[in-house]
Amino acid sequence: MGVLYPTHNMAAEATELECLNRILAGALSHPATATSDNRPDVQSALRILQETDRDIQTQGHFFNTYYGETFSPAADRITIDAAIISIQEGSGWDEPGVEYGVPEASYSIRYDGATRSLFNNITNSFVFANDVVLNVVRRIDFEKLPQYVREYITNRAAAEFYELARGMRSARLEEREQSSRASFHQQEMEIGDFNQFRNPYDAWVRYNR
């Protein structure tokens, strides 16, 4: 049984530039024509937007957590791509030849030379003979994020940028941030439906990015 997701109007979803200009407008700064605009205020606002994006995604939420992903060794090694932020406890059915349900402390992400790889903390080795199933937190490009995530990131960044640029806090922007944060957590609960679908195999359908 899958999870039902709300339909998003892609045309209404804000681009990174549009979100950047909302941050600038909140502090009464002129809009940017591109994210590459080298004005100091633009680059400062963009840095805060990107740092906020990274901070929220690193925490690991339903929108960027992928359950039960299978990683297969190639030449006895498992390469971990740069978009994977962290690995979590895997889960799945008991099948021969596959390592399921190993606690995350048993695995870590390390560099094998110049290659980002999965490391077995128990055997103290990069060598894997079988597939490994893990839950992973992935970094999602800003413009592929669900709109409710972009809203929270933008409003949180706007409140921070205003304080930096104006030297004071904005009650209006902080209220907007709090409202979008509440909406963010509500959407996560509704989409994840955590009370009913504790087993990720019961919640296999994910948001279509």
mmCIF file with all atom_site columns, C-alpha atoms in Angstrom, residues 53-188:
data_model
loop_
_atom_site.group_PDB
_atom_site.id
_atom_site.type_symbol
_atom_site.label_atom_id
_atom_site.label_alt_id
_atom_site.label_comp_id
_atom_site.label_asym_id
_atom_site.label_entity_id
_atom_site.label_seq_id
_atom_site.pdbx_PDB_ins_code
_atom_site.Cartn_x
_atom_site.Cartn_y
_atom_site.Cartn_z
_atom_site.occupancy
_atom_site.B_iso_or_equiv
_atom_site.pdbx_formal_charge
_atom_site.auth_seq_id
_atom_site.auth_comp_id
_atom_site.auth_asym_id
_atom_site.auth_atom_id
_atom_site.pdbx_PDB_model_num
ATOM 1   C CA . ASP A 1 53  ? 18.893 24.663  2.337  1.00 0.00 ? 53  ASP A CA 1
ATOM 2   C CA . ARG A 1 54  ? 21.903 22.524  3.256  1.00 0.00 ? 54  ARG A CA 1
ATOM 3   C CA . ASP A 1 55  ? 21.121 22.639  6.981  1.00 0.00 ? 55  ASP A CA 1
ATOM 4   C CA . ILE A 1 56  ? 17.498 21.532  6.547  1.00 0.00 ? 56  ILE A CA 1
ATOM 5   C CA . GLN A 1 57  ? 18.321 18.772  4.069  1.00 0.00 ? 57  GLN A CA 1
ATOM 6   C CA . THR A 1 58  ? 21.173 17.441  6.217  1.00 0.00 ? 58  THR A CA 1
ATOM 7   C CA . GLN A 1 59  ? 18.726 16.782  9.045  1.00 0.00 ? 59  GLN A CA 1
ATOM 8   C CA . GLY A 1 60  ? 17.010 14.140  6.916  1.00 0.00 ? 60  GLY A CA 1
ATOM 9   C CA . HIS A 1 61  ? 13.255 14.455  6.337  1.00 0.00 ? 61  HIS A CA 1
ATOM 10  C CA . PHE A 1 62  ? 10.681 12.393  4.504  1.00 0.00 ? 62  PHE A CA 1
ATOM 11  C CA . PHE A 1 63  ? 11.120 14.373  1.286  1.00 0.00 ? 63  PHE A CA 1
ATOM 12  C CA . ASN A 1 64  ? 14.799 13.418  0.959  1.00 0.00 ? 64  ASN A CA 1
ATOM 13  C CA . THR A 1 65  ? 15.015 10.066  2.757  1.00 0.00 ? 65  THR A CA 1
ATOM 14  C CA . TYR A 1 66  ? 14.995 6.977   0.537  1.00 0.00 ? 66  TYR A CA 1
ATOM 15  C CA . TYR A 1 67  ? 14.185 3.673   2.215  1.00 0.00 ? 67  TYR A CA 1
ATOM 16  C CA . GLY A 1 68  ? 15.545 0.255   1.365  1.00 0.00 ? 68  GLY A CA 1
ATOM 17  C CA . GLU A 1 69  ? 17.991 1.246   -1.367 1.00 0.00 ? 69  GLU A CA 1
ATOM 18  C CA . THR A 1 70  ? 20.167 -1.581  -2.623 1.00 0.00 ? 70  THR A CA 1
ATOM 19  C CA . PHE A 1 71  ? 23.876 -0.960  -3.145 1.00 0.00 ? 71  PHE A CA 1
ATOM 20  C CA . SER A 1 72  ? 25.774 -3.543  -5.157 1.00 0.00 ? 72  SER A CA 1
ATOM 21  C CA . PRO A 1 73  ? 29.538 -3.965  -5.024 1.00 0.00 ? 73  PRO A CA 1
ATOM 22  C CA . ALA A 1 74  ? 31.659 -3.501  -8.122 1.00 0.00 ? 74  ALA A CA 1
ATOM 23  C CA . ALA A 1 75  ? 35.101 -5.082  -7.840 1.00 0.00 ? 75  ALA A CA 1
ATOM 24  C CA . ASP A 1 76  ? 34.345 -5.667  -4.136 1.00 0.00 ? 76  ASP A CA 1
ATOM 25  C CA . ARG A 1 77  ? 33.724 -1.973  -3.483 1.00 0.00 ? 77  ARG A CA 1
ATOM 26  C CA . ILE A 1 78  ? 30.513 0.076   -3.045 1.00 0.00 ? 78  ILE A CA 1
ATOM 27  C CA . THR A 1 79  ? 30.788 3.639   -4.299 1.00 0.00 ? 79  THR A CA 1
ATOM 28  C CA . ILE A 1 80  ? 28.663 6.308   -2.575 1.00 0.00 ? 80  ILE A CA 1
ATOM 29  C CA . ASP A 1 81  ? 27.747 9.233   -4.804 1.00 0.00 ? 81  ASP A CA 1
ATOM 30  C CA . ALA A 1 82  ? 28.191 12.824  -3.643 1.00 0.00 ? 82  ALA A CA 1
ATOM 31  C CA . ALA A 1 83  ? 24.442 13.467  -3.399 1.00 0.00 ? 83  ALA A CA 1
ATOM 32  C CA . ILE A 1 84  ? 24.116 11.054  -0.468 1.00 0.00 ? 84  ILE A CA 1
ATOM 33  C CA . ILE A 1 85  ? 24.341 13.048  2.757  1.00 0.00 ? 85  ILE A CA 1
ATOM 34  C CA . SER A 1 86  ? 24.135 10.196  5.241  1.00 0.00 ? 86  SER A CA 1
ATOM 35  C CA . ILE A 1 87  ? 23.186 6.549   5.628  1.00 0.00 ? 87  ILE A CA 1
ATOM 36  C CA . GLN A 1 88  ? 20.734 5.163   8.120  1.00 0.00 ? 88  GLN A CA 1
ATOM 37  C CA . GLU A 1 89  ? 19.699 1.760   9.340  1.00 0.00 ? 89  GLU A CA 1
ATOM 38  C CA . GLY A 1 90  ? 18.653 -0.456  6.440  1.00 0.00 ? 90  GLY A CA 1
ATOM 39  C CA . SER A 1 91  ? 15.596 -2.682  6.442  1.00 0.00 ? 91  SER A CA 1
ATOM 40  C CA . GLY A 1 92  ? 14.060 -5.327  4.254  1.00 0.00 ? 92  GLY A CA 1
ATOM 41  C CA . TRP A 1 93  ? 13.109 -8.961  3.958  1.00 0.00 ? 93  TRP A CA 1
ATOM 42  C CA . ASP A 1 94  ? 15.358 -11.831 4.958  1.00 0.00 ? 94  ASP A CA 1
ATOM 43  C CA . GLU A 1 95  ? 16.948 -12.991 1.710  1.00 0.00 ? 95  GLU A CA 1
ATOM 44  C CA . PRO A 1 96  ? 20.194 -14.885 1.176  1.00 0.00 ? 96  PRO A CA 1
ATOM 45  C CA . GLY A 1 97  ? 23.136 -12.963 -0.244 1.00 0.00 ? 97  GLY A CA 1
ATOM 46  C CA . VAL A 1 98  ? 21.899 -9.570  0.941  1.00 0.00 ? 98  VAL A CA 1
ATOM 47  C CA . GLU A 1 99  ? 22.918 -7.761  4.114  1.00 0.00 ? 99  GLU A CA 1
ATOM 48  C CA . TYR A 1 100 ? 19.685 -6.326  5.566  1.00 0.00 ? 100 TYR A CA 1
ATOM 49  C CA . GLY A 1 101 ? 18.905 -4.507  8.765  1.00 0.00 ? 101 GLY A CA 1
ATOM 50  C CA . VAL A 1 102 ? 22.466 -3.760  9.837  1.00 0.00 ? 102 VAL A CA 1
ATOM 51  C CA . PRO A 1 103 ? 22.594 -0.780  12.238 1.00 0.00 ? 103 PRO A CA 1
ATOM 52  C CA . GLU A 1 104 ? 23.987 2.403   10.709 1.00 0.00 ? 104 GLU A CA 1
ATOM 53  C CA . ALA A 1 105 ? 26.910 2.298   13.165 1.00 0.00 ? 105 ALA A CA 1
ATOM 54  C CA . SER A 1 106 ? 28.074 -0.803  11.315 1.00 0.00 ? 106 SER A CA 1
ATOM 55  C CA . TYR A 1 107 ? 28.576 1.226   8.149  1.00 0.00 ? 107 TYR A CA 1
ATOM 56  C CA . SER A 1 108 ? 30.052 4.631   7.448  1.00 0.00 ? 108 SER A CA 1
ATOM 57  C CA . ILE A 1 109 ? 31.000 6.718   4.432  1.00 0.00 ? 109 ILE A CA 1
ATOM 58  C CA . ARG A 1 110 ? 34.735 7.148   3.960  1.00 0.00 ? 110 ARG A CA 1
ATOM 59  C CA . TYR A 1 111 ? 37.202 7.834   1.181  1.00 0.00 ? 111 TYR A CA 1
ATOM 60  C CA . ASP A 1 112 ? 38.976 4.876   -0.342 1.00 0.00 ? 112 ASP A CA 1
ATOM 61  C CA . GLY A 1 113 ? 41.754 6.865   -1.961 1.00 0.00 ? 113 GLY A CA 1
ATOM 62  C CA . ALA A 1 114 ? 39.882 9.489   -3.985 1.00 0.00 ? 114 ALA A CA 1
ATOM 63  C CA . THR A 1 115 ? 36.630 7.481   -4.104 1.00 0.00 ? 115 THR A CA 1
ATOM 64  C CA . ARG A 1 116 ? 33.766 8.079   -1.673 1.00 0.00 ? 116 ARG A CA 1
ATOM 65  C CA . SER A 1 117 ? 32.889 4.566   -0.545 1.00 0.00 ? 117 SER A CA 1
ATOM 66  C CA . LEU A 1 118 ? 30.899 2.507   1.932  1.00 0.00 ? 118 LEU A CA 1
ATOM 67  C CA . PHE A 1 119 ? 33.000 1.243   4.818  1.00 0.00 ? 119 PHE A CA 1
ATOM 68  C CA . ASN A 1 120 ? 32.191 -1.781  6.988  1.00 0.00 ? 120 ASN A CA 1
ATOM 69  C CA . ASN A 1 121 ? 33.000 -0.741  10.556 1.00 0.00 ? 121 ASN A CA 1
ATOM 70  C CA . ILE A 1 122 ? 32.710 -4.311  11.848 1.00 0.00 ? 122 ILE A CA 1
ATOM 71  C CA . THR A 1 123 ? 35.205 -5.867  9.443  1.00 0.00 ? 123 THR A CA 1
ATOM 72  C CA . ASN A 1 124 ? 37.195 -2.620  9.207  1.00 0.00 ? 124 ASN A CA 1
ATOM 73  C CA . SER A 1 125 ? 37.188 -2.943  5.440  1.00 0.00 ? 125 SER A CA 1
ATOM 74  C CA . PHE A 1 126 ? 35.933 -1.430  2.189  1.00 0.00 ? 126 PHE A CA 1
ATOM 75  C CA . VAL A 1 127 ? 35.404 -4.948  0.797  1.00 0.00 ? 127 VAL A CA 1
ATOM 76  C CA . PHE A 1 128 ? 31.829 -6.191  0.216  1.00 0.00 ? 128 PHE A CA 1
ATOM 77  C CA . ALA A 1 129 ? 30.872 -9.562  -1.214 1.00 0.00 ? 129 ALA A CA 1
ATOM 78  C CA . ASN A 1 130 ? 27.083 -9.023  -1.158 1.00 0.00 ? 130 ASN A CA 1
ATOM 79  C CA . ASP A 1 131 ? 24.525 -6.320  -1.812 1.00 0.00 ? 131 ASP A CA 1
ATOM 80  C CA . VAL A 1 132 ? 23.792 -3.967  1.075  1.00 0.00 ? 132 VAL A CA 1
ATOM 81  C CA . VAL A 1 133 ? 20.383 -2.396  1.738  1.00 0.00 ? 133 VAL A CA 1
ATOM 82  C CA . LEU A 1 134 ? 20.359 1.000   3.441  1.00 0.00 ? 134 LEU A CA 1
ATOM 83  C CA . ASN A 1 135 ? 18.128 3.971   4.067  1.00 0.00 ? 135 ASN A CA 1
ATOM 84  C CA . VAL A 1 136 ? 19.830 7.081   2.731  1.00 0.00 ? 136 VAL A CA 1
ATOM 85  C CA . VAL A 1 137 ? 19.377 10.830  3.022  1.00 0.00 ? 137 VAL A CA 1
ATOM 86  C CA . ARG A 1 138 ? 19.963 12.479  -0.346 1.00 0.00 ? 138 ARG A CA 1
ATOM 87  C CA . ARG A 1 139 ? 20.730 16.044  -1.298 1.00 0.00 ? 139 ARG A CA 1
ATOM 88  C CA . ILE A 1 140 ? 17.975 17.311  -3.625 1.00 0.00 ? 140 ILE A CA 1
ATOM 89  C CA . ASP A 1 141 ? 18.528 20.199  -6.050 1.00 0.00 ? 141 ASP A CA 1
ATOM 90  C CA . PHE A 1 142 ? 16.690 23.286  -4.772 1.00 0.00 ? 142 PHE A CA 1
ATOM 91  C CA . GLU A 1 143 ? 14.363 23.564  -7.754 1.00 0.00 ? 143 GLU A CA 1
ATOM 92  C CA . LYS A 1 144 ? 13.364 19.895  -7.435 1.00 0.00 ? 144 LYS A CA 1
ATOM 93  C CA . LEU A 1 145 ? 12.279 20.311  -3.823 1.00 0.00 ? 145 LEU A CA 1
ATOM 94  C CA . PRO A 1 146 ? 8.547  20.259  -3.005 1.00 0.00 ? 146 PRO A CA 1
ATOM 95  C CA . GLN A 1 147 ? 7.181  23.777  -2.739 1.00 0.00 ? 147 GLN A CA 1
ATOM 96  C CA . TYR A 1 148 ? 6.449  23.523  0.998  1.00 0.00 ? 148 TYR A CA 1
ATOM 97  C CA . VAL A 1 149 ? 10.158 22.814  1.574  1.00 0.00 ? 149 VAL A CA 1
ATOM 98  C CA . ARG A 1 150 ? 11.236 25.771  -0.566 1.00 0.00 ? 150 ARG A CA 1
ATOM 99  C CA . GLU A 1 151 ? 8.823  28.014  1.330  1.00 0.00 ? 151 GLU A CA 1
ATOM 100 C CA . TYR A 1 152 ? 10.291 27.066  4.693  1.00 0.00 ? 152 TYR A CA 1
ATOM 101 C CA . ILE A 1 153 ? 13.883 27.423  3.489  1.00 0.00 ? 153 ILE A CA 1
ATOM 102 C CA . THR A 1 154 ? 13.171 30.832  1.914  1.00 0.00 ? 154 THR A CA 1
ATOM 103 C CA . ASN A 1 155 ? 11.291 32.271  4.878  1.00 0.00 ? 155 ASN A CA 1
ATOM 104 C CA . ARG A 1 156 ? 13.898 31.094  7.361  1.00 0.00 ? 156 ARG A CA 1
ATOM 105 C CA . ALA A 1 157 ? 16.675 32.547  5.197  1.00 0.00 ? 157 ALA A CA 1
ATOM 106 C CA . ALA A 1 158 ? 14.752 35.827  4.765  1.00 0.00 ? 158 ALA A CA 1
ATOM 107 C CA . ALA A 1 159 ? 14.501 36.361  8.533  1.00 0.00 ? 159 ALA A CA 1
ATOM 108 C CA . GLU A 1 160 ? 18.234 35.710  8.934  1.00 0.00 ? 160 GLU A CA 1
ATOM 109 C CA . PHE A 1 161 ? 19.224 37.960  6.037  1.00 0.00 ? 161 PHE A CA 1
ATOM 110 C CA . TYR A 1 162 ? 17.049 40.821  7.296  1.00 0.00 ? 162 TYR A CA 1
ATOM 111 C CA . GLU A 1 163 ? 18.775 40.732  10.681 1.00 0.00 ? 163 GLU A CA 1
ATOM 112 C CA . LEU A 1 164 ? 22.184 40.678  8.997  1.00 0.00 ? 164 LEU A CA 1
ATOM 113 C CA . ALA A 1 165 ? 21.395 43.453  6.516  1.00 0.00 ? 165 ALA A CA 1
ATOM 114 C CA . ARG A 1 166 ? 19.319 45.764  8.739  1.00 0.00 ? 166 ARG A CA 1
ATOM 115 C CA . GLY A 1 167 ? 20.883 45.119  12.136 1.00 0.00 ? 167 GLY A CA 1
ATOM 116 C CA . MET A 1 168 ? 17.530 44.274  13.726 1.00 0.00 ? 168 MET A CA 1
ATOM 117 C CA . ARG A 1 169 ? 14.966 41.501  13.701 1.00 0.00 ? 169 ARG A CA 1
ATOM 118 C CA . SER A 1 170 ? 11.716 41.609  11.754 1.00 0.00 ? 170 SER A CA 1
ATOM 119 C CA . ALA A 1 171 ? 8.623  40.407  13.617 1.00 0.00 ? 171 ALA A CA 1
ATOM 120 C CA . ARG A 1 172 ? 6.794  40.058  10.303 1.00 0.00 ? 172 ARG A CA 1
ATOM 121 C CA . LEU A 1 173 ? 9.452  37.848  8.729  1.00 0.00 ? 173 LEU A CA 1
ATOM 122 C CA . GLU A 1 174 ? 9.871  35.779  11.895 1.00 0.00 ? 174 GLU A CA 1
ATOM 123 C CA . GLU A 1 175 ? 6.117  35.199  12.018 1.00 0.00 ? 175 GLU A CA 1
ATOM 124 C CA . ARG A 1 176 ? 6.225  34.089  8.392  1.00 0.00 ? 176 ARG A CA 1
ATOM 125 C CA . GLU A 1 177 ? 9.122  31.753  9.178  1.00 0.00 ? 177 GLU A CA 1
ATOM 126 C CA . GLN A 1 178 ? 7.241  30.212  12.115 1.00 0.00 ? 178 GLN A CA 1
ATOM 127 C CA . SER A 1 179 ? 4.134  29.723  9.987  1.00 0.00 ? 179 SER A CA 1
ATOM 128 C CA . SER A 1 180 ? 6.062  28.042  7.168  1.00 0.00 ? 180 SER A CA 1
ATOM 129 C CA . ARG A 1 181 ? 7.932  25.859  9.671  1.00 0.00 ? 181 ARG A CA 1
ATOM 130 C CA . ALA A 1 182 ? 4.627  24.652  11.116 1.00 0.00 ? 182 ALA A CA 1
ATOM 131 C CA . SER A 1 183 ? 3.341  23.991  7.584  1.00 0.00 ? 183 SER A CA 1
ATOM 132 C CA . PHE A 1 184 ? 6.558  22.144  6.734  1.00 0.00 ? 184 PHE A CA 1
ATOM 133 C CA . HIS A 1 185 ? 6.245  19.771  9.693  1.00 0.00 ? 185 HIS A CA 1
ATOM 134 C CA . GLN A 1 186 ? 2.521  19.271  9.031  1.00 0.00 ? 186 GLN A CA 1
ATOM 135 C CA . GLN A 1 187 ? 3.189  18.365  5.389  1.00 0.00 ? 187 GLN A CA 1
ATOM 136 C CA . GLU A 1 188 ? 5.957  15.976  6.430  1.00 0.00 ? 188 GLU A CA 1
#
